[in-house]
Coordinates of C-alpha atoms and ligand atoms in Angstrom, one line a residue:
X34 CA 39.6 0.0 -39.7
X35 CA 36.9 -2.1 -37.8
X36 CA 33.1 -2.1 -38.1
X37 CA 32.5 -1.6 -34.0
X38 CA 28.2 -2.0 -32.7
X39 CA 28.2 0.0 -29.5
X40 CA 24.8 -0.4 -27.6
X41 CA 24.2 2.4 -24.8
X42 CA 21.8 1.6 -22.0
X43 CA 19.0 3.8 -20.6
X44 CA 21.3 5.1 -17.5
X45 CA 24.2 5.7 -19.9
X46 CA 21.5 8.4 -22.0
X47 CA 19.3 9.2 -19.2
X48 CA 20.0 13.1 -19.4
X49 CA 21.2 15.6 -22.5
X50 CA 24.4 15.9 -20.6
X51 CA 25.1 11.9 -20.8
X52 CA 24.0 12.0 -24.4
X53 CA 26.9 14.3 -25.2
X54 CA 29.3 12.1 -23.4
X55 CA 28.4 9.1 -25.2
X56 CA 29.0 11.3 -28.3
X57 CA 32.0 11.9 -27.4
X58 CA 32.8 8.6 -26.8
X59 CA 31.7 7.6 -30.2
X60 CA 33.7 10.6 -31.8
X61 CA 36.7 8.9 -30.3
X62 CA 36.3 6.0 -32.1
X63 CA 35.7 7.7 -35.5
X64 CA 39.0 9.5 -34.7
X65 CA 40.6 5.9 -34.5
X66 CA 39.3 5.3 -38.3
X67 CA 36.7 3.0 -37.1
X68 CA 33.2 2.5 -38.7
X69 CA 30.4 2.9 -35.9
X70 CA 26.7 1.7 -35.1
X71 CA 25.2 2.9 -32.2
X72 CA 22.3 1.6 -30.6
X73 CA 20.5 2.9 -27.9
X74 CA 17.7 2.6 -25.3
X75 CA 15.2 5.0 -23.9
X76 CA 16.7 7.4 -20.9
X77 CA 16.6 6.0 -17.8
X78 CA 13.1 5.3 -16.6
X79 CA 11.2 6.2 -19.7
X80 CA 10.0 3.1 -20.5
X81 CA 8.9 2.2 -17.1
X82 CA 7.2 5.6 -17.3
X83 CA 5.1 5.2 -20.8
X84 CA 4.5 1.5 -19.5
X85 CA 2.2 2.9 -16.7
X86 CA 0.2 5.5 -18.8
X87 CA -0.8 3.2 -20.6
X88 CA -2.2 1.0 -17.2
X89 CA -3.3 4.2 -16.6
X90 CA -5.8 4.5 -19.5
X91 CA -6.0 0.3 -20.2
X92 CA -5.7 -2.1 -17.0
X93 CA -4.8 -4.8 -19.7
X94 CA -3.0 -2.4 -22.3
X95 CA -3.6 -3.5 -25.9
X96 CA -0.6 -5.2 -26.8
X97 CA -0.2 -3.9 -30.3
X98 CA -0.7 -0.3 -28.6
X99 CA 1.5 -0.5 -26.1
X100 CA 4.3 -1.0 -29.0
X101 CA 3.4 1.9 -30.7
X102 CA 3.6 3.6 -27.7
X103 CA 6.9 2.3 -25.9
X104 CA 8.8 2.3 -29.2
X105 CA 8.7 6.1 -29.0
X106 CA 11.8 6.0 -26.0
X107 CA 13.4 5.0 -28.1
X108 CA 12.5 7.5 -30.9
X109 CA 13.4 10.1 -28.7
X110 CA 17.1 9.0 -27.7
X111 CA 18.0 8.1 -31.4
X112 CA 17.4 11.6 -32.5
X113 CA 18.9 13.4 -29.7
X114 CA 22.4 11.4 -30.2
X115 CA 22.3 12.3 -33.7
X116 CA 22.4 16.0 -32.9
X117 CA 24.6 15.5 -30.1
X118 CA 27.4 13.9 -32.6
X119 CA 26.6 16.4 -35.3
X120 CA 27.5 18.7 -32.5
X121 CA 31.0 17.3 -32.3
X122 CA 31.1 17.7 -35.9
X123 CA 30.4 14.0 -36.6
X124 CA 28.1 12.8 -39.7
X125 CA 24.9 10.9 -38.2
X126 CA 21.8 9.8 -39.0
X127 CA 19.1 8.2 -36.6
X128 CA 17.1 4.9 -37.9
X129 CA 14.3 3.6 -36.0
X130 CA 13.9 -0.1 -36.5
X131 CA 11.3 0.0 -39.0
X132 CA 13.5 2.6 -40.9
X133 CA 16.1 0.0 -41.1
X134 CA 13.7 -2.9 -41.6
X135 CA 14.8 -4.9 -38.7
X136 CA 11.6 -7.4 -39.6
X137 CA 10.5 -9.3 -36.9
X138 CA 7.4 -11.6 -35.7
X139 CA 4.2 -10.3 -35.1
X140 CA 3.9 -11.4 -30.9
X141 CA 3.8 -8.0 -29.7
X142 CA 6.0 -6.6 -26.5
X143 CA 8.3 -9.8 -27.0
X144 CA 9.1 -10.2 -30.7
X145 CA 11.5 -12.1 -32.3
X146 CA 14.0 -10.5 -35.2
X147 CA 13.6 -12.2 -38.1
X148 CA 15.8 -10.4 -40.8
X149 CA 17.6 -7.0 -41.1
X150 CA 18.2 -5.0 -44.3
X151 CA 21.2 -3.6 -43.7
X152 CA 21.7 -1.9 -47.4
X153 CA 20.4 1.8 -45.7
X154 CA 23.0 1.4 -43.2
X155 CA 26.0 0.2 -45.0
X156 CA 25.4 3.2 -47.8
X157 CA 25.7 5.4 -44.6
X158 CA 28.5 3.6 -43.1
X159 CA 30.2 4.4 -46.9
X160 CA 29.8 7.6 -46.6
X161 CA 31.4 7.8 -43.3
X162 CA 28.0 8.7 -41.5
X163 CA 27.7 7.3 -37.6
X164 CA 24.1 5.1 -37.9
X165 CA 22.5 5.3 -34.8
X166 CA 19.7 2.8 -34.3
X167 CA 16.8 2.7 -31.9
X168 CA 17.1 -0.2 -29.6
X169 CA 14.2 -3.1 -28.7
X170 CA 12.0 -2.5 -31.5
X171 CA 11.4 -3.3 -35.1
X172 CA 8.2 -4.0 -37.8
X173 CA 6.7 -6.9 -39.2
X174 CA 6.6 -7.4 -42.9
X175 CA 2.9 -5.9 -42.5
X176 CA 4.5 -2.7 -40.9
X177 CA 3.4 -3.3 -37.3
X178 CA 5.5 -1.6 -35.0
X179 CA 7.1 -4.4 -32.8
X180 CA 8.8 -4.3 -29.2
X181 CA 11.4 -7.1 -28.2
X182 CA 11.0 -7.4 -24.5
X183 CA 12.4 -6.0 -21.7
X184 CA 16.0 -5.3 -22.0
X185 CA 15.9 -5.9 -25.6
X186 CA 18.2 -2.8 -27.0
X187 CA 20.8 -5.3 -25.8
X188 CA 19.9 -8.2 -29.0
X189 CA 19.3 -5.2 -31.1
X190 CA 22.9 -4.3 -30.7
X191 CA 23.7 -8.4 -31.2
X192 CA 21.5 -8.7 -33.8
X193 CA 22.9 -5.7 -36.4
X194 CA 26.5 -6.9 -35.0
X195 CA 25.8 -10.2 -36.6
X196 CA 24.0 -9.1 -39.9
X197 CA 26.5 -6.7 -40.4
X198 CA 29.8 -9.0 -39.3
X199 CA 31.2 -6.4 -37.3
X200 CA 34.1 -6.7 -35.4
X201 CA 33.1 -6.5 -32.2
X202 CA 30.0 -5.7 -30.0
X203 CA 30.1 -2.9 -26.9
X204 CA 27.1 -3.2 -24.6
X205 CA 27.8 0.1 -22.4
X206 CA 26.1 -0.3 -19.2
X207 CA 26.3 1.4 -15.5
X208 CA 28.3 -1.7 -14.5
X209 CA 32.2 -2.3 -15.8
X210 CA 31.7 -5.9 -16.7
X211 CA 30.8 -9.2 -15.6
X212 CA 31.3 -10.0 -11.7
X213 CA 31.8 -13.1 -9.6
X214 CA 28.4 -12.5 -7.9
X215 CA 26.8 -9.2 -7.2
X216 CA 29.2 -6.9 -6.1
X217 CA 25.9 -5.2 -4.1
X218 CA 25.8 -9.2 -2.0
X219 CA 29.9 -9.5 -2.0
X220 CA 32.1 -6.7 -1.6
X221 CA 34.9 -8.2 -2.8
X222 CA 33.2 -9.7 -5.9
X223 CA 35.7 -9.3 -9.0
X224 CA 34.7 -8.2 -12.2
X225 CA 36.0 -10.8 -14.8
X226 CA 38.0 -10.5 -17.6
X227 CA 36.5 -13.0 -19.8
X228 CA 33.5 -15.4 -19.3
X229 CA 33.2 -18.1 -22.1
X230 CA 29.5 -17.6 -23.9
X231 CA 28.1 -20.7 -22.1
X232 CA 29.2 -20.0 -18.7
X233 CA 27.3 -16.0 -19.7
X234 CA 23.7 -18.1 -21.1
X235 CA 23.7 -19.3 -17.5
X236 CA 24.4 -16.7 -15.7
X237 CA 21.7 -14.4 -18.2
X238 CA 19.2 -17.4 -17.5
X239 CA 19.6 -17.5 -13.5
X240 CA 19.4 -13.9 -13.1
X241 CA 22.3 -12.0 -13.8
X242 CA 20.5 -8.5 -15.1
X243 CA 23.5 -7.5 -17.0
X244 CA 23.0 -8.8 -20.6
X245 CA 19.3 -9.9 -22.0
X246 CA 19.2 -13.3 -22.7
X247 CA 18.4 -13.3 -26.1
X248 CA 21.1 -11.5 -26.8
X249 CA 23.3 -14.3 -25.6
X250 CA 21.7 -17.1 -27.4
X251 CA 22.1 -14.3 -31.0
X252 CA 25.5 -13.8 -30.2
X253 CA 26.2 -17.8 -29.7
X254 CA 24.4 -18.8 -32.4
X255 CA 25.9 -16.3 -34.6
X256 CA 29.4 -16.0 -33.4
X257 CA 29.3 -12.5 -32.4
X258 CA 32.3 -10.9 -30.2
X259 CA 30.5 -9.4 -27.3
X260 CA 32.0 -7.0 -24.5
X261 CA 30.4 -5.5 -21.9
X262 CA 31.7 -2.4 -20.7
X263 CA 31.3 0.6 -18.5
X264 CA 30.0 3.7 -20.1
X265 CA 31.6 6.0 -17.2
X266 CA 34.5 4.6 -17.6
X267 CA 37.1 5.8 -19.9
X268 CA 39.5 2.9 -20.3
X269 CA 37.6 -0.2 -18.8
X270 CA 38.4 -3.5 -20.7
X271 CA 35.0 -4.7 -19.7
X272 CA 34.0 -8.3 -19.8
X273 CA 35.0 -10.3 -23.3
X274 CA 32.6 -12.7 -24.0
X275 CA 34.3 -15.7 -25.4
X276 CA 33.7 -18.8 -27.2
X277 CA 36.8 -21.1 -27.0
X278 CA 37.4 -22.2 -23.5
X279 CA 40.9 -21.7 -24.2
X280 CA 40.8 -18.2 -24.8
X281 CA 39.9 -17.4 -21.4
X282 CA 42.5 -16.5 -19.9
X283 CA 42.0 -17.3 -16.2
X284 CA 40.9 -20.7 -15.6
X285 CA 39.1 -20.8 -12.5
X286 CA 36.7 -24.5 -11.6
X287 CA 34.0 -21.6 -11.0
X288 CA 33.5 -18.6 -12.7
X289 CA 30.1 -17.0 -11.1
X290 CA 27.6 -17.0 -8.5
X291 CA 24.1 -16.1 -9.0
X292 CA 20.9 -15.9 -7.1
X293 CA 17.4 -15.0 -7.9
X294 CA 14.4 -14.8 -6.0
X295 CA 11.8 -14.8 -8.9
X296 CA 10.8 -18.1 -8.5
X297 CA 7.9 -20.2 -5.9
X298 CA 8.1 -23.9 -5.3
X299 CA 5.1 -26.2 -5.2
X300 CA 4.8 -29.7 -4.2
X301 CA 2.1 -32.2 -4.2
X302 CA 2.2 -34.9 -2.1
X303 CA 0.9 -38.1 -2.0
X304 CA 0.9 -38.5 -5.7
X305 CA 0.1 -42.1 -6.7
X306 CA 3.0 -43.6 -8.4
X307 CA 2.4 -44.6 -11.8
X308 CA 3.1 -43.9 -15.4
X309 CA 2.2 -40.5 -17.2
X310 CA 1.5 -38.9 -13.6
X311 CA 4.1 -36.7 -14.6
X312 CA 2.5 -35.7 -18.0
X313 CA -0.9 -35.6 -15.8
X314 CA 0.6 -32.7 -13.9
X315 CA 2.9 -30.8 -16.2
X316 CA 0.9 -30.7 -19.1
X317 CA -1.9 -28.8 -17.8
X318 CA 1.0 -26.3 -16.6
X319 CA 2.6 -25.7 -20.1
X320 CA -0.8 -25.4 -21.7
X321 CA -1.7 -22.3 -19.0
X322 CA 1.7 -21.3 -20.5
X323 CA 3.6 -21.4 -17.8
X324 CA 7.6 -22.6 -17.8
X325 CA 8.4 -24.6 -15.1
X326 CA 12.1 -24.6 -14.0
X327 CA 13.6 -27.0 -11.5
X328 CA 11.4 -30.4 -11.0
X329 CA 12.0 -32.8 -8.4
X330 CA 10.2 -36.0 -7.9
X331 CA 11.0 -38.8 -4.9
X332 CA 11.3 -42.2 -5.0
X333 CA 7.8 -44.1 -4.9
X334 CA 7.0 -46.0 -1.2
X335 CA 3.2 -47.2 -0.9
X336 CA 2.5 -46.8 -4.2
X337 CA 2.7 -43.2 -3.5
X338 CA 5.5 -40.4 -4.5
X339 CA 5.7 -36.4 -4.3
X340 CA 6.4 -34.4 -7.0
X341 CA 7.8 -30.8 -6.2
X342 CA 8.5 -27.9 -9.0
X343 CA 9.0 -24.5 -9.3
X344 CA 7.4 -21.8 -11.2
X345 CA 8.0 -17.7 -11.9
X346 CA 6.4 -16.0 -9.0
X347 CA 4.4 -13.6 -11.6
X348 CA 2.7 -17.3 -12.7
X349 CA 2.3 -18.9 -9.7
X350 CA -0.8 -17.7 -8.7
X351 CA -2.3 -19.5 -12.0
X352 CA -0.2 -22.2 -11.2
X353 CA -2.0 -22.8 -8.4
X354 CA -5.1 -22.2 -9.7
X355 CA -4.5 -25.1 -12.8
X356 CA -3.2 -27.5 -9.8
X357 CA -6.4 -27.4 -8.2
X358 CA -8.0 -28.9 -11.1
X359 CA -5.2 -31.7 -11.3
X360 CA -4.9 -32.3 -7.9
X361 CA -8.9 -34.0 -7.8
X362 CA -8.5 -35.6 -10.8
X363 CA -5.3 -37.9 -9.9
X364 CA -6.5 -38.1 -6.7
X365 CA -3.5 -37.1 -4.6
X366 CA -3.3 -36.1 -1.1
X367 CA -2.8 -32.4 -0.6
X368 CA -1.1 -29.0 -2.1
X369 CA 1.7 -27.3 -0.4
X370 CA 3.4 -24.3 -2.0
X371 CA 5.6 -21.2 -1.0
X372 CA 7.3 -18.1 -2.7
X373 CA 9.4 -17.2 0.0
X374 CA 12.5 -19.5 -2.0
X375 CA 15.9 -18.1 -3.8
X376 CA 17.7 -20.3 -6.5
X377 CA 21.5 -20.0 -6.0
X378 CA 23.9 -21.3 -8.3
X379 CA 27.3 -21.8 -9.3
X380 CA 28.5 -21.5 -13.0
X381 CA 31.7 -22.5 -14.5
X382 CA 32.8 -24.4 -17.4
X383 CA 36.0 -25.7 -15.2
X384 CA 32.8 -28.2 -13.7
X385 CA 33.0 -30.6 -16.5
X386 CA 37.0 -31.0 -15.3
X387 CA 36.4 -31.6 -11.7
X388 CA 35.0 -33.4 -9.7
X389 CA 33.1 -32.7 -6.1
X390 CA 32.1 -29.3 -6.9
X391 CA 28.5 -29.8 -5.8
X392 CA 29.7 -31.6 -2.9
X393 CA 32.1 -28.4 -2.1
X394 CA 29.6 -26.4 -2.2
X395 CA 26.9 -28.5 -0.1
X396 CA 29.1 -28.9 2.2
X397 CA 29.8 -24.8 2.8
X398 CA 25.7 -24.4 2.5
X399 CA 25.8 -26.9 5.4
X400 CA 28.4 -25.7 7.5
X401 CA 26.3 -22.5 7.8
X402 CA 22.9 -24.7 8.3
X403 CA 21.4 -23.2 5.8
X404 CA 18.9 -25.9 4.0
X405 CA 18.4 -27.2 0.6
X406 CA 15.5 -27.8 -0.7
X407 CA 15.8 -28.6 -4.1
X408 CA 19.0 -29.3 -6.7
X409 CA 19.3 -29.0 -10.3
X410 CA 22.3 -29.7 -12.3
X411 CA 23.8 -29.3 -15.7
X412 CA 27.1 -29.6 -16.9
X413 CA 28.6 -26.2 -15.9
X414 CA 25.9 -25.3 -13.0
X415 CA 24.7 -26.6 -10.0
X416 CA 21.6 -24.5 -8.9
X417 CA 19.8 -24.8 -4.9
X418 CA 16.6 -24.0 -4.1
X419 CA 17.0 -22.3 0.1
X420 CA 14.7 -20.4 2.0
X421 CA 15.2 -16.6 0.6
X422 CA 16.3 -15.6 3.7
X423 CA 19.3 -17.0 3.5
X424 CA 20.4 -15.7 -0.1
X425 CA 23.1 -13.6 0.6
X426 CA 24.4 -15.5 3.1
X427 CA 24.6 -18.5 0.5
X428 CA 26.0 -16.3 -2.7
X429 CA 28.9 -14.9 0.1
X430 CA 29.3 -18.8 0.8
X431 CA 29.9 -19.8 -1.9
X432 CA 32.2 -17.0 -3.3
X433 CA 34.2 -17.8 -0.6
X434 CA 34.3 -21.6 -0.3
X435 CA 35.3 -21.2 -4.3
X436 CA 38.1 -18.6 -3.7
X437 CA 36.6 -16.3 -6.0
X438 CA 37.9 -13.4 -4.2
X439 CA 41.1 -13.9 -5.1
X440 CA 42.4 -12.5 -8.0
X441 CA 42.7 -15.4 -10.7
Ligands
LIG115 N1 14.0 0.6 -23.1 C1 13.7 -0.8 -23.1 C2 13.6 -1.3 -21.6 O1 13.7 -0.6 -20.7 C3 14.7 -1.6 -23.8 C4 16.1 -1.6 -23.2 O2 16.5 -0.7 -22.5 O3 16.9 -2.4 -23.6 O4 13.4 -2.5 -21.5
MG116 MG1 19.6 -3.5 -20.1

């Protein structure tokens, strides 16, 4: 007998007809002698839906409010999948996440989950109830009601996997897995077996919608086994999430390709070239808040350099805005900026083995004249900054100059 977390996304309970199926998905798995937690999310759309009545009534909504108010998705989806499995003749019983106690911090619409009491849930799980558990919420030790971000049923599903040592973690989504890129860019994208948890924190961080982010950095830091699997699918393996690189079980140099267009570049030129300029520019940035990504900054001639650096498109209006500001105090030469930029980038653990992967994969973004504009690095990615147009041009590319078409 295994304790098994499955976490069911909005699409996969987005009508009462879905919410049966995922209860008899679950019933299967009690029939297997398995112990069950299911969390879910809001049907499909809801929370986009609650989100703008509240802009409706607020233009800035109260962020404490909107909590209160976007929790209730969830409210509803716990307490319909209850029914749905008592229909099936399954014991169940719905917990939102201040009925568990999944505590968190206060910062409302993006907490953080500080502990969960999971005495309520084992009793249940003794008495061989189902526990289903509302997803992206919990309460503060004051009894706020608290949202975890967007996406954020996914670290609920981590986060009660790890307090509760569970076997294994199901993240149920509308896609079967992991691909090489987006299968909507390249056809013949493959979905992939296993991706090691690093190669995943990348892939989460560049742009890859399928997993929230935090939920990768719980499951890392807390050793949680983590699938991701299709919930129309009957017999899908999914995508294991592993932690030894040996464990994967194909071995490719490259594992993924990702691109996102969420970012803008800005560059000031004519910076003069002297110690702290850097600080001088980028401290004014963090203090507005913003996160800077990728920063680039040439070599000095004339006692002169240009520093370029991108920022989230939602912040770059500000960014902007705090430049201003910097640009007359240091005295440099002029502002130019554009959001009409993609970050591509190929992930792989097999990168710290080999060598001339970037150069590969230069060369390919050459051969079709497409232009970089900006490189970053790590030790398993190598990101490029291009002119959007060209994204899916790049991500098919690169797919191909990395034979990630082929099955491994
Ligand atoms: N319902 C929330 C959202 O749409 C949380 C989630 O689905 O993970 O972001
Ligand atoms: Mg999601």
């Amino acid at each position: 007998m295994a304790l098994i977390v499955q976490k069911y996304g909005g699409t996969s309970v987005g009508s009462p007809e879905r919410i049966k199926n995922v209860a008899r998905r679950v019933a299967q798995w009690c029939a297997r002698g398995h112990q069950l937690i299911v969390v879910v999310s809001a049907m499909a759309g809801e929370t986009n839906r609650l989100i703008a009545l509240a802009k409706d009534v607020q233009s800035e909504p109260d962020p404490r409010e909107l909590d209160v108010m976007v929790s209730t998705g969830e409210q509803v989806t716990i307490a319909l999948l209850a029914m749905a499995l008592m229909e099936q003749g399954i014991k169940a019983r719905s917990y939102t996440g201040a009925q568990v106690k999944i505590v968190t911090d206060n910062a409302h619409t993006k907490a953080r989950i500080i502990s969960i009491d999971e005495k309520n849930i084992r009793a249940d799980l003794d008495k061989g109830c189902v526990v289903v558990v509302a997803g992206f919420q919990g309460v503060t030790d004051a009894g706020e009601i608290t949202t975890l971000g967007r996406g954020g049923s996914d670290t609920t599903g981590v986060a009660l996997a790890a307090a509760l040592k569970a076997t294994e973690c199901q993240i149920y989504t509308d896609v079967d897995g992991v691909y090489t890129a987006d299968p909507r860019i390249v056809p013949d994208a493959r979905r992939l077996k296993t991706i090691t948890f690093e190669e995943m924190l990348e892939l989460a961080s560049l742009g890859s919608k399928v997993l929230q982010i935090r939920s990768v950095e719980f499951a890392g830091k807390y050793k949680v086994r983590l699938r991701v699997l299709s919930s129309f699918e009957d017999h899908g393996e999914g995508t294991l999430i592993t932690f030894e690189e040996s464990e994967k079980m194909e071995e490719p140099v490259i594992s993924g390709i990702a691109s996102n267009r969420d970012e803008a570049k800005i560059t000031i030129l004519g910076v003069p070239d002297r110690p702290g300029i850097a600080y001088q520019i980028l401290g004014p940035i963090g203090d507005a808040n913003i996160d800077v990504d990728m920063i680039v900054q040439n070599v000095g001639h004339d006692g002169l350099t240009d520093f370029s650096f991108t920022v989230n498109r939602n912040d770059f209006k500000k960014a902007l805005e705090v430049l201003q500001l910097v640009r007359n105090h240091i005295k440099a030469r002029e502002i130019v900026s554009g959001d009409k930029i993609a970050k591509v980038s190929i992930v792989g653990v097999g990168m710290r083995s080999h060598a001339g992967i970037a150069s590969a994969a230069f060369r390919a973004l050459a051969e079709e004249g497409i232009n970089i504009q900006m490189i970053s690095t790590s030790e398993i990615k190598v990101s490029v900054v291009i002119d959007e147009k060209y994204t899916e041009l790049a991500v098919r590319v690169l797919h191909k100059c990395f034979n990630l078409d082929q099955p491994a």
